[in-house]
Short mmCIF file of C-alpha atoms in Angstrom, two decimals:
data_model
loop_
_atom_site.label_atom_id
_atom_site.label_comp_id
_atom_site.label_asym_id
_atom_site.label_seq_id
_atom_site.Cartn_x
_atom_site.Cartn_y
_atom_site.Cartn_z
CA MET K 277 15.68 -5.35 14.89
CA SER K 278 18.39 -3.12 13.44
CA CYS K 279 18.07 -1.77 9.88
CA ARG K 280 21.78 -1.12 9.63
CA PHE K 281 22.55 -3.79 7.05
CA LEU K 282 19.40 -3.47 4.92
CA GLY K 283 19.14 -1.42 1.73
CA ALA K 284 17.23 1.87 1.94
CA ALA K 285 14.05 0.44 0.27
CA SER K 286 14.05 -2.74 2.29
CA ALA K 287 14.50 -0.64 5.56
CA LEU K 288 11.53 1.56 4.73
CA VAL K 289 9.33 -1.53 4.10
CA LEU K 290 10.41 -3.18 7.36
CA MET K 291 9.87 0.06 9.42
CA ALA K 292 6.38 0.42 7.92
CA SER K 293 5.43 -3.06 8.72
CA LEU K 294 6.75 -2.78 12.33
CA LEU K 295 4.71 0.38 12.84
CA ALA K 296 1.72 -1.20 11.45
CA GLY K 297 1.64 -3.93 14.04
CA PRO K 298 2.90 -7.48 14.67
CA ALA K 299 3.26 -9.36 11.38
CA ASP K 300 2.06 -12.58 13.09
CA ALA K 301 -1.11 -11.04 14.71
CA PHE K 302 -4.33 -12.41 13.51
CA ASP K 303 -6.28 -9.73 11.40
CA LEU K 304 -10.04 -9.67 11.90
CA GLN K 305 -11.52 -7.48 9.20
CA GLY K 306 -15.05 -6.17 9.09
CA HIS K 307 -16.30 -6.50 5.50
CA ARG K 308 -17.70 -3.17 4.22
CA GLY K 309 -17.72 -2.15 7.79
CA THR K 310 -19.97 -4.87 9.03
CA ARG K 311 -22.38 -5.57 6.31
CA GLY K 312 -24.43 -8.05 8.21
CA HIS K 313 -25.33 -5.50 10.91
CA ALA K 314 -25.31 -1.98 9.21
CA PRO K 315 -25.62 -0.40 5.89
CA GLU K 316 -22.55 -1.38 3.95
CA ASN K 317 -19.58 1.09 3.41
CA THR K 318 -21.19 3.78 5.56
CA LEU K 319 -19.96 5.61 8.57
CA ALA K 320 -22.68 3.75 10.53
CA ALA K 321 -21.17 0.35 9.53
CA PHE K 322 -17.57 1.45 10.38
CA GLU K 323 -18.69 2.66 13.79
CA ARG K 324 -20.66 -0.60 14.39
CA ALA K 325 -17.59 -2.64 13.50
CA LEU K 326 -15.51 -0.72 15.99
CA THR K 327 -18.01 -1.42 18.71
CA ILE K 328 -17.85 -5.12 17.94
CA GLY K 329 -14.11 -4.95 18.03
CA VAL K 330 -12.01 -5.46 14.68
CA ASP K 331 -8.50 -5.03 13.73
CA THR K 332 -9.14 -3.68 10.24
CA LEU K 333 -12.07 -1.95 8.49
CA GLU K 334 -12.49 -3.40 4.97
CA MET K 335 -13.97 -1.04 2.35
CA ASP K 336 -14.16 -0.18 -1.40
CA ALA K 337 -13.23 3.06 -3.22
CA ALA K 338 -14.66 4.94 -6.07
CA VAL K 339 -13.88 8.38 -7.58
CA THR K 340 -16.47 11.01 -8.64
CA SER K 341 -16.36 13.14 -11.67
CA ASP K 342 -14.91 16.02 -9.63
CA GLY K 343 -12.09 13.77 -8.29
CA VAL K 344 -13.53 13.02 -4.83
CA VAL K 345 -12.59 9.50 -3.47
CA VAL K 346 -15.68 8.02 -1.98
CA VAL K 347 -16.44 4.67 -0.38
CA SER K 348 -18.65 2.47 -2.59
CA HIS K 349 -18.51 -1.22 -3.70
CA ASP K 350 -20.40 -0.62 -7.00
CA PRO K 351 -19.22 1.59 -9.79
CA ALA K 352 -22.89 2.42 -10.56
CA LEU K 353 -25.65 3.25 -8.02
CA ASN K 354 -27.14 -0.14 -6.85
CA PRO K 355 -30.93 -0.23 -6.82
CA ALA K 356 -30.80 -2.83 -3.99
CA LEU K 357 -29.46 -0.13 -1.56
CA VAL K 358 -29.84 3.31 -3.04
CA ARG K 359 -32.93 5.64 -2.85
CA ASP K 360 -33.34 8.72 -4.95
CA PRO K 361 -33.74 12.27 -3.47
CA GLN K 362 -37.59 11.68 -3.22
CA GLY K 363 -36.89 8.51 -1.14
CA ALA K 364 -37.82 6.00 -3.78
CA TRP K 365 -35.73 2.87 -4.58
CA LEU K 366 -34.05 3.19 -7.89
CA LYS K 367 -35.90 1.28 -10.57
CA GLY K 368 -32.65 -0.16 -12.09
CA PRO K 369 -28.89 0.58 -12.07
CA GLY K 370 -28.29 4.15 -11.47
CA PRO K 371 -25.65 6.49 -13.05
CA LEU K 372 -21.89 5.66 -12.72
CA ILE K 373 -20.33 7.28 -9.82
CA ARG K 374 -17.61 8.59 -12.24
CA THR K 375 -20.36 10.65 -13.93
CA LEU K 376 -21.59 12.33 -10.65
CA THR K 377 -20.04 15.14 -8.77
CA TRP K 378 -19.64 14.72 -4.92
CA ALA K 379 -22.60 17.11 -4.39
CA GLU K 380 -24.84 15.21 -6.82
CA LEU K 381 -23.87 11.82 -5.05
CA GLN K 382 -24.93 13.21 -1.69
CA ALA K 383 -28.60 13.35 -2.81
CA TYR K 384 -28.94 9.63 -2.59
CA ASP K 385 -29.80 7.66 0.64
CA ILE K 386 -27.96 4.42 1.34
CA GLY K 387 -29.32 3.84 4.87
CA ARG K 388 -31.26 0.66 4.20
CA LEU K 389 -31.54 -2.29 1.89
CA ASP K 390 -34.57 -2.78 -0.34
CA PRO K 391 -36.30 -5.71 1.50
CA SER K 392 -37.94 -6.78 -1.78
CA SER K 393 -34.53 -7.37 -3.50
CA ALA K 394 -32.84 -10.67 -3.59
CA TYR K 395 -29.73 -8.82 -2.18
CA GLY K 396 -31.58 -7.18 0.58
CA ARG K 397 -32.91 -10.60 1.70
CA GLN K 398 -29.37 -11.93 2.33
CA PHE K 399 -28.92 -9.62 5.38
CA PRO K 400 -31.95 -9.87 7.59
CA GLU K 401 -30.04 -8.74 10.65
CA GLN K 402 -28.91 -5.44 9.05
CA GLN K 403 -30.30 -2.49 10.98
CA ALA K 404 -31.34 0.44 8.88
CA ARG K 405 -29.77 3.84 9.36
CA ASP K 406 -31.92 6.17 7.21
CA GLY K 407 -30.09 9.33 6.05
CA GLU K 408 -26.70 7.61 5.48
CA ARG K 409 -24.83 8.92 2.52
CA PHE K 410 -21.87 7.79 0.49
CA PRO K 411 -18.94 8.91 2.68
CA ARG K 412 -15.75 10.37 1.38
CA LEU K 413 -12.65 8.27 2.36
CA ALA K 414 -11.45 11.46 4.04
CA ASP K 415 -14.57 11.32 6.19
CA VAL K 416 -13.93 7.80 7.31
CA PHE K 417 -10.49 8.73 8.41
CA ALA K 418 -11.67 11.73 10.19
CA ARG K 419 -14.44 9.81 12.00
CA GLU K 420 -12.03 7.09 13.11
CA ARG K 421 -9.65 9.72 14.52
CA ALA K 422 -12.40 11.58 16.27
CA LEU K 423 -13.54 8.26 17.98
CA GLY K 424 -10.09 7.63 19.05
CA ALA K 425 -9.71 4.42 17.00
CA ASP K 426 -6.00 4.97 16.73
CA THR K 427 -4.96 1.39 16.05
CA VAL K 428 -7.51 0.26 13.56
CA ARG K 429 -6.28 -0.39 10.07
CA PHE K 430 -7.89 0.11 6.71
CA ASP K 431 -8.12 -2.34 3.91
CA ILE K 432 -9.24 -0.37 0.83
CA GLU K 433 -10.15 -2.08 -2.43
CA THR K 434 -9.70 -0.32 -5.74
CA LYS K 435 -12.91 -1.00 -7.67
CA VAL K 436 -11.40 -0.85 -11.19
CA PHE K 437 -12.56 -3.15 -13.89
CA PRO K 438 -10.22 -4.23 -16.80
CA ASP K 439 -13.26 -5.85 -18.63
CA ARG K 440 -15.27 -2.60 -18.17
CA PRO K 441 -12.89 0.23 -18.46
CA ASP K 442 -15.44 2.88 -18.97
CA ASP K 443 -17.01 2.25 -15.55
CA THR K 444 -14.32 4.12 -13.74
CA ILE K 445 -11.47 6.45 -14.27
CA ALA K 446 -8.26 4.86 -15.40
CA PRO K 447 -6.10 2.90 -13.06
CA GLU K 448 -3.22 5.41 -12.59
CA PRO K 449 -5.41 8.52 -11.95
CA PHE K 450 -7.54 6.31 -9.62
CA VAL K 451 -4.57 5.13 -7.55
CA GLN K 452 -3.08 8.67 -7.59
CA ALA K 453 -6.25 10.13 -6.16
CA LEU K 454 -6.63 7.36 -3.55
CA LEU K 455 -3.07 7.74 -2.37
CA ALA K 456 -3.38 11.56 -2.15
CA VAL K 457 -6.24 11.16 0.41
CA ILE K 458 -4.41 8.50 2.33
CA ARG K 459 -1.25 10.75 2.47
CA GLU K 460 -3.18 13.86 3.40
CA ALA K 461 -4.68 12.00 6.34
CA GLY K 462 -1.33 10.67 7.51
CA MET K 463 -2.53 7.08 7.11
CA THR K 464 0.09 5.47 4.80
CA ARG K 465 1.21 3.13 7.59
CA ARG K 466 -2.23 2.10 8.60
CA VAL K 467 -3.66 1.29 5.19
CA MET K 468 -3.36 -1.76 2.89
CA ILE K 469 -4.58 -1.58 -0.70
CA GLN K 470 -6.31 -4.63 -2.14
CA SER K 471 -7.74 -5.40 -5.62
CA PHE K 472 -8.73 -8.01 -8.09
CA ASP K 473 -7.18 -5.70 -10.67
CA TRP K 474 -3.44 -6.32 -10.14
CA ARG K 475 -2.53 -3.36 -12.28
CA THR K 476 -3.61 -1.07 -9.49
CA LEU K 477 -1.44 -2.96 -6.90
CA ALA K 478 1.64 -2.66 -9.21
CA LEU K 479 0.96 1.11 -9.24
CA VAL K 480 0.75 1.28 -5.49
CA GLN K 481 4.01 -0.61 -5.16
CA ARG K 482 5.73 1.96 -7.51
CA LEU K 483 4.12 5.12 -6.01
CA GLU K 484 4.06 4.09 -2.30
CA PRO K 485 6.54 1.14 -1.91
CA GLY K 486 6.11 0.88 1.82
CA MET K 487 2.37 0.17 1.58
CA GLU K 488 0.97 -3.30 2.02
CA THR K 489 -0.68 -4.72 -1.16
CA VAL K 490 -3.29 -7.43 -1.00
CA TYR K 491 -3.96 -9.58 -4.02
CA LEU K 492 -7.54 -10.65 -4.31
CA THR K 493 -8.51 -13.83 -6.29
CA THR K 494 -11.49 -15.81 -7.20
CA ARG K 495 -12.23 -18.61 -9.55
CA GLY K 496 -10.77 -17.87 -12.98
CA SER K 497 -9.46 -14.40 -12.21
CA THR K 498 -5.86 -15.42 -12.68
CA ASP K 499 -6.33 -17.57 -15.89
CA SER K 500 -6.20 -15.03 -18.76
CA GLY K 501 -3.98 -12.33 -17.41
CA LEU K 502 -6.71 -9.74 -17.77
CA TRP K 503 -7.21 -9.21 -14.02
CA SER K 504 -3.70 -10.29 -12.97
CA ASP K 505 -1.77 -7.48 -14.80
CA GLY K 506 -0.65 -9.97 -17.73
CA ARG K 507 0.41 -12.79 -15.44
CA ARG K 508 -1.25 -16.14 -16.22
CA LEU K 509 -1.70 -19.06 -13.76
CA ARG K 510 -0.39 -21.64 -16.35
CA ASP K 511 3.10 -20.01 -16.09
CA TYR K 512 3.37 -20.51 -12.35
CA ALA K 513 3.31 -23.35 -9.83
CA GLY K 514 0.20 -21.83 -8.32
CA ILE K 515 -1.46 -18.59 -7.26
CA PRO K 516 0.72 -17.98 -4.28
CA GLU K 517 3.74 -18.02 -6.55
CA MET K 518 2.00 -15.43 -8.83
CA VAL K 519 1.34 -13.10 -5.97
CA LYS K 520 4.92 -13.48 -4.78
CA ALA K 521 6.32 -12.74 -8.24
CA ALA K 522 4.02 -9.74 -8.52
CA GLY K 523 5.55 -8.28 -5.34
CA GLY K 524 2.57 -8.92 -3.05
CA THR K 525 2.68 -9.21 0.63
CA THR K 526 -0.73 -10.71 1.21
CA TRP K 527 -2.92 -13.05 -0.70
CA SER K 528 -6.72 -12.79 -0.17
CA PRO K 529 -8.56 -15.63 -1.91
CA ARG K 530 -12.16 -16.58 -1.95
CA TYR K 531 -12.39 -18.70 1.24
CA ASP K 532 -14.14 -21.78 -0.39
CA LEU K 533 -11.47 -22.08 -3.03
CA LEU K 534 -8.70 -22.38 -0.43
CA SER K 535 -6.98 -25.54 0.98
CA ALA K 536 -4.79 -26.14 3.91
CA ALA K 537 -2.05 -26.95 1.50
CA ASP K 538 -2.48 -23.50 -0.23
CA VAL K 539 -2.10 -21.77 3.14
CA GLU K 540 1.00 -23.63 3.95
CA ARG K 541 2.56 -23.02 0.60
CA ALA K 542 1.75 -19.21 0.60
CA GLN K 543 3.13 -18.73 4.14
CA GLY K 544 6.15 -20.68 3.04
CA LEU K 545 6.69 -17.75 0.53
CA ALA K 546 6.31 -15.33 3.37
CA LEU K 547 2.81 -14.23 2.27
CA ARG K 548 0.01 -13.46 4.59
CA VAL K 549 -3.19 -15.32 3.90
CA ILE K 550 -6.51 -13.62 4.51
CA PRO K 551 -9.57 -15.17 2.95
CA TRP K 552 -12.88 -13.46 2.04
CA THR K 553 -15.84 -13.35 2.88
CA VAL K 554 -16.32 -15.83 5.82
CA ASN K 555 -19.63 -15.70 7.63
CA ASP K 556 -20.30 -19.25 9.00
CA PRO K 557 -18.54 -20.02 12.21
CA ALA K 558 -17.73 -23.54 11.14
CA ASP K 559 -15.93 -22.24 8.08
CA ALA K 560 -14.07 -19.64 10.26
CA ASP K 561 -13.06 -22.41 12.67
CA ARG K 562 -11.65 -24.59 9.91
CA LEU K 563 -9.72 -21.75 8.28
CA ILE K 564 -8.23 -20.65 11.68
CA GLY K 565 -7.25 -24.18 12.26
CA TRP K 566 -5.42 -24.18 8.97
CA GLY K 567 -3.45 -21.17 10.33
CA VAL K 568 -4.73 -18.27 8.17
CA ASP K 569 -3.51 -14.87 9.05
CA GLY K 570 -6.87 -13.33 9.32
CA LEU K 571 -10.45 -13.35 8.04
CA ILE K 572 -12.81 -10.90 6.26
CA SER K 573 -16.40 -11.23 7.49
CA ASP K 574 -19.76 -9.47 7.30
CA TYR K 575 -20.24 -10.72 10.83
CA PRO K 576 -17.05 -10.16 12.69
CA ASP K 577 -18.86 -10.98 15.98
CA ARG K 578 -19.27 -14.46 14.86
CA VAL K 579 -15.52 -14.73 14.00
CA ARG K 580 -14.74 -13.24 17.42
CA GLU K 581 -16.44 -15.99 19.13
CA VAL K 582 -14.44 -18.55 17.23
CA MET K 583 -11.33 -16.69 18.03
CA ARG K 584 -12.31 -16.60 21.68
CA LYS K 585 -12.89 -20.38 21.87
CA ARG K 586 -9.59 -20.95 20.28
CA GLY K 587 -7.87 -18.64 22.72
CA LEU K 588 -6.74 -16.09 20.11
CA PRO K 589 -6.30 -12.51 21.24
CA LEU K 590 -9.30 -10.30 20.62
CA PRO K 591 -9.22 -6.74 19.27
CA ALA K 592 -10.68 -4.39 21.93
CA PRO K 593 -14.20 -3.05 21.21
CA LEU K 594 -14.61 0.68 21.12
CA THR K 595 -17.04 2.36 23.49
CA LEU K 596 -18.77 5.23 21.70
CA GLN K 597 -19.47 8.38 23.64
CA ARG K 598 -22.88 9.72 22.64
#
């Protein structure tokens, strides 16, 4: 398609989307790598997801006290999956990542779940990898490059909390730090940024306008405007209309709060719809039948099997050279 008659900004967005891959391709995302199979948000989990075969590695970002962007879902060390330098499970929530340097954070092992915790019991198939540490985002990019995973994309969530502002650094320096790592790695066209905190997505659109922004929602998250950058559901026909008005390209709702009519309405607004977190094959089959544009799953192998039965193209698994 020629960009001759498009404005400069529109042309940049179009070129970025074309380089990222077909807009109509189904996007299979491994949640936190593949949380059902390997310790979440670790290099081991991302490698395991690639050997299963995914289009996108989904992950979460945090920033240390010395400005290093690391991969972590929780703003504070989670006792269900973190062991101290002596190898003992934390007795309660550990320090905030924003208060630790990168070097201090490396003392903690995240290679297995505490089997006595309620959280740990949710993932009986997860295989431990003792010695795994919180990776830097730059380490993830470097590992995927070294493995030759040249087409995989990255869906990175900004873990910023408008109801707990002291848990992390402020939204703008957070986004600035995140984008700096992405740019340094040359990954701007292979990354999408997602968040429940829509303030960070508005910042991404201003600072890196060609990057895909993914609007996460759950029950009540768009009601008060706290999480949705001042926008309130009562002022719109629905959440898809809110996402479109905010400048989003993708809506990522909690899967069990979604209907077929929601999917149709969102896609009618030219939004992609990628629900989270879908682990039951029956749910995956129903959602694919509704025409969603992708799924985020702790068990991407289960979703692949549903895709195979429905005749959808499957992302190629990566063979690791040991």
